């Protein structure tokens, strides 16, 4: 009788443990699975649907997490296993999704790229696969070394191996050098940590010092040559990143302690690039590759710009603590994923994508939490607060209405579009793209004063020089030529490879009330001789119009003499 009762209790306990493990997995998967949710950009470039999904799923995760914490079982690291296998399964889905796009069976989310997975472009998609790769590799190595695998372990062995092979097939097609680098470095680290390469290398160095030095020199040459080849694989892109980092560093130097605040990067970068090119101490290559980026393409610089260097140091300390904890507990798979993201974050913007950011937070938490109920509770509270923020600051419904207004704006129904923009202003008044459209719509309706007011707000959230151009045109239309000139000159400094602001200046200098022939001739020469970033019909038309202006004014001057 006692034996029967013992068997029943044991079976019940095993069933309860299985239920708890399943609940934790559901909670983790509900949040990490947001990466599969369609970006739902509408026509507005927003990821509001992912943010809305995160806010709802944060509640699911909190409930699942609190339920698991109510069961006192320290024998299993459920959270770690759930994060690992959620990412492996999601990575497999993403890789299959990418293969379908390569073979034309699945549509991409960007008109210019065939391969995007569930993301908007190949860069973050490749970075996500690079993050999953070391996680798969670490788990596969652990299972590979097991002599007698149970049936479920055998299944995990083949699943992890299959995902590794799928990622290897898809990743080269993404053409993301940063993702390749992250994959190679993190993969080597996981493999080396698993087989204790550090200990072996120290023994080899002691025994074969001269040979090791020679191998190190050859390795250094190979790495340098590979870096050189990767740089020139897409040289313009690489030069563009270097310019972005240089300009971002200038912005950081102006406010190193407190930064410019959340979402302050675009304003800080726009002003810094304006000052940089205004000094005229730049190369032709820098002028050619300059753009109006939304992100720094380096998460460390982005954090320093927005929150200041002290905050960046705190963030790096937390990440370092997480890695130290993970390595100490020999959670090499998860640590490999963190390392991959840290490398990828040097060249891209993974933390600006909700689905990618939440995956990194869970990786870091899996390094730290372990079987600690306190750390798990703390992480649950943090995720709940994050979800609450997105719940209270979600633009999904507003973006759907904005998409309708945008259609009216595109077809020239500006009065109808204006009414829609007015109703949305209170919700989207911190969105640079929305404010630009609203301001430009008012410009088209010749409400120049209101247009200027809205566009001056847009400058804080948008570094596109078109904002400056429209403000200049507003002032010109109102007869305030001096102010118009100032704004248009700022536009030429912000992005000197664009011909349009020079063309607008030429028209300004030809205005009867502000006629300045010498300045017109100087600007006209720039318009006629400057090599545009992209040749187009619009450039040809602007040049023809400027030629006519110069000829007309010269004829008028000769006749007056």
mmCIF file with all atom_site columns, C-alpha atoms in Angstrom, residues 41 119-131 174-182 234 237-238 240-242 244-245 248 265 293-304 306 339-353 356-357 360:
data_model
loop_
_atom_site.group_PDB
_atom_site.id
_atom_site.type_symbol
_atom_site.label_atom_id
_atom_site.label_alt_id
_atom_site.label_comp_id
_atom_site.label_asym_id
_atom_site.label_entity_id
_atom_site.label_seq_id
_atom_site.pdbx_PDB_ins_code
_atom_site.Cartn_x
_atom_site.Cartn_y
_atom_site.Cartn_z
_atom_site.occupancy
_atom_site.B_iso_or_equiv
_atom_site.pdbx_formal_charge
_atom_site.auth_seq_id
_atom_site.auth_comp_id
_atom_site.auth_asym_id
_atom_site.auth_atom_id
_atom_site.pdbx_PDB_model_num
ATOM 1  C CA . UNK A 1 41  ? 4.712  48.747 -41.299 1.00 0.00 ? 41  UNK A CA 1
ATOM 2  C CA . UNK A 1 119 ? 12.164 41.363 -40.575 1.00 0.00 ? 119 UNK A CA 1
ATOM 3  C CA . UNK A 1 120 ? 12.111 44.478 -42.738 1.00 0.00 ? 120 UNK A CA 1
ATOM 4  C CA . UNK A 1 121 ? 15.559 44.048 -44.319 1.00 0.00 ? 121 UNK A CA 1
ATOM 5  C CA . UNK A 1 122 ? 18.372 41.460 -44.499 1.00 0.00 ? 122 UNK A CA 1
ATOM 6  C CA . UNK A 1 123 ? 20.655 43.140 -41.918 1.00 0.00 ? 123 UNK A CA 1
ATOM 7  C CA . UNK A 1 124 ? 18.691 42.519 -38.689 1.00 0.00 ? 124 UNK A CA 1
ATOM 8  C CA . UNK A 1 125 ? 17.445 39.202 -40.077 1.00 0.00 ? 125 UNK A CA 1
ATOM 9  C CA . UNK A 1 126 ? 21.018 37.981 -40.567 1.00 0.00 ? 126 UNK A CA 1
ATOM 10 C CA . UNK A 1 127 ? 21.932 39.292 -37.124 1.00 0.00 ? 127 UNK A CA 1
ATOM 11 C CA . UNK A 1 128 ? 19.094 37.295 -35.565 1.00 0.00 ? 128 UNK A CA 1
ATOM 12 C CA . UNK A 1 129 ? 20.310 34.100 -37.237 1.00 0.00 ? 129 UNK A CA 1
ATOM 13 C CA . UNK A 1 130 ? 23.852 34.918 -36.080 1.00 0.00 ? 130 UNK A CA 1
ATOM 14 C CA . UNK A 1 131 ? 22.523 35.175 -32.508 1.00 0.00 ? 131 UNK A CA 1
ATOM 15 C CA . UNK A 1 174 ? 21.976 37.955 -46.385 1.00 0.00 ? 174 UNK A CA 1
ATOM 16 C CA . UNK A 1 175 ? 25.273 39.643 -47.367 1.00 0.00 ? 175 UNK A CA 1
ATOM 17 C CA . UNK A 1 176 ? 25.670 41.001 -43.820 1.00 0.00 ? 176 UNK A CA 1
ATOM 18 C CA . UNK A 1 177 ? 29.357 41.170 -42.961 1.00 0.00 ? 177 UNK A CA 1
ATOM 19 C CA . UNK A 1 178 ? 28.641 42.018 -39.338 1.00 0.00 ? 178 UNK A CA 1
ATOM 20 C CA . UNK A 1 179 ? 26.422 38.932 -39.019 1.00 0.00 ? 179 UNK A CA 1
ATOM 21 C CA . UNK A 1 180 ? 29.127 36.760 -40.569 1.00 0.00 ? 180 UNK A CA 1
ATOM 22 C CA . UNK A 1 181 ? 31.689 38.119 -38.128 1.00 0.00 ? 181 UNK A CA 1
ATOM 23 C CA . UNK A 1 182 ? 29.341 37.618 -35.168 1.00 0.00 ? 182 UNK A CA 1
ATOM 24 C CA . UNK A 1 234 ? 30.732 46.937 -49.819 1.00 0.00 ? 234 UNK A CA 1
ATOM 25 C CA . UNK A 1 237 ? 28.512 51.031 -46.888 1.00 0.00 ? 237 UNK A CA 1
ATOM 26 C CA . UNK A 1 238 ? 31.636 50.684 -44.739 1.00 0.00 ? 238 UNK A CA 1
ATOM 27 C CA . UNK A 1 240 ? 29.162 55.411 -44.517 1.00 0.00 ? 240 UNK A CA 1
ATOM 28 C CA . UNK A 1 241 ? 29.380 53.625 -41.156 1.00 0.00 ? 241 UNK A CA 1
ATOM 29 C CA . UNK A 1 242 ? 32.736 55.233 -40.419 1.00 0.00 ? 242 UNK A CA 1
ATOM 30 C CA . UNK A 1 244 ? 28.256 57.959 -38.933 1.00 0.00 ? 244 UNK A CA 1
ATOM 31 C CA . UNK A 1 245 ? 30.491 56.916 -36.037 1.00 0.00 ? 245 UNK A CA 1
ATOM 32 C CA . UNK A 1 248 ? 28.070 60.503 -33.585 1.00 0.00 ? 248 UNK A CA 1
ATOM 33 C CA . UNK A 1 265 ? 19.726 60.499 -31.625 1.00 0.00 ? 265 UNK A CA 1
ATOM 34 C CA . UNK A 1 293 ? 20.353 57.783 -40.528 1.00 0.00 ? 293 UNK A CA 1
ATOM 35 C CA . UNK A 1 294 ? 17.714 57.027 -37.911 1.00 0.00 ? 294 UNK A CA 1
ATOM 36 C CA . UNK A 1 295 ? 20.222 54.984 -35.897 1.00 0.00 ? 295 UNK A CA 1
ATOM 37 C CA . UNK A 1 296 ? 23.950 55.163 -35.145 1.00 0.00 ? 296 UNK A CA 1
ATOM 38 C CA . UNK A 1 297 ? 24.578 51.632 -36.527 1.00 0.00 ? 297 UNK A CA 1
ATOM 39 C CA . UNK A 1 298 ? 26.461 51.075 -33.280 1.00 0.00 ? 298 UNK A CA 1
ATOM 40 C CA . UNK A 1 299 ? 24.345 50.462 -30.203 1.00 0.00 ? 299 UNK A CA 1
ATOM 41 C CA . UNK A 1 300 ? 27.072 51.579 -27.790 1.00 0.00 ? 300 UNK A CA 1
ATOM 42 C CA . UNK A 1 301 ? 27.361 54.976 -29.471 1.00 0.00 ? 301 UNK A CA 1
ATOM 43 C CA . UNK A 1 302 ? 23.562 55.209 -29.671 1.00 0.00 ? 302 UNK A CA 1
ATOM 44 C CA . UNK A 1 303 ? 23.248 54.683 -25.900 1.00 0.00 ? 303 UNK A CA 1
ATOM 45 C CA . UNK A 1 304 ? 26.022 57.222 -25.238 1.00 0.00 ? 304 UNK A CA 1
ATOM 46 C CA . UNK A 1 306 ? 20.865 59.381 -25.893 1.00 0.00 ? 306 UNK A CA 1
ATOM 47 C CA . UNK A 1 339 ? 28.564 37.560 -27.529 1.00 0.00 ? 339 UNK A CA 1
ATOM 48 C CA . UNK A 1 340 ? 27.106 37.332 -31.038 1.00 0.00 ? 340 UNK A CA 1
ATOM 49 C CA . UNK A 1 341 ? 24.667 40.184 -30.344 1.00 0.00 ? 341 UNK A CA 1
ATOM 50 C CA . UNK A 1 342 ? 27.410 42.297 -28.748 1.00 0.00 ? 342 UNK A CA 1
ATOM 51 C CA . UNK A 1 343 ? 29.529 41.955 -31.891 1.00 0.00 ? 343 UNK A CA 1
ATOM 52 C CA . UNK A 1 344 ? 26.601 42.553 -34.250 1.00 0.00 ? 344 UNK A CA 1
ATOM 53 C CA . UNK A 1 345 ? 25.591 45.606 -32.202 1.00 0.00 ? 345 UNK A CA 1
ATOM 54 C CA . UNK A 1 346 ? 28.924 47.249 -33.100 1.00 0.00 ? 346 UNK A CA 1
ATOM 55 C CA . UNK A 1 347 ? 27.760 47.581 -36.706 1.00 0.00 ? 347 UNK A CA 1
ATOM 56 C CA . UNK A 1 348 ? 23.958 47.560 -36.663 1.00 0.00 ? 348 UNK A CA 1
ATOM 57 C CA . UNK A 1 349 ? 20.860 48.443 -34.623 1.00 0.00 ? 349 UNK A CA 1
ATOM 58 C CA . UNK A 1 350 ? 19.412 45.213 -33.107 1.00 0.00 ? 350 UNK A CA 1
ATOM 59 C CA . UNK A 1 351 ? 18.116 46.943 -29.961 1.00 0.00 ? 351 UNK A CA 1
ATOM 60 C CA . UNK A 1 352 ? 15.881 49.224 -32.035 1.00 0.00 ? 352 UNK A CA 1
ATOM 61 C CA . UNK A 1 353 ? 13.797 46.241 -33.179 1.00 0.00 ? 353 UNK A CA 1
ATOM 62 C CA . UNK A 1 356 ? 15.385 41.374 -31.447 1.00 0.00 ? 356 UNK A CA 1
ATOM 63 C CA . UNK A 1 357 ? 15.730 43.452 -28.277 1.00 0.00 ? 357 UNK A CA 1
ATOM 64 C CA . UNK A 1 360 ? 18.743 39.761 -26.132 1.00 0.00 ? 360 UNK A CA 1
#
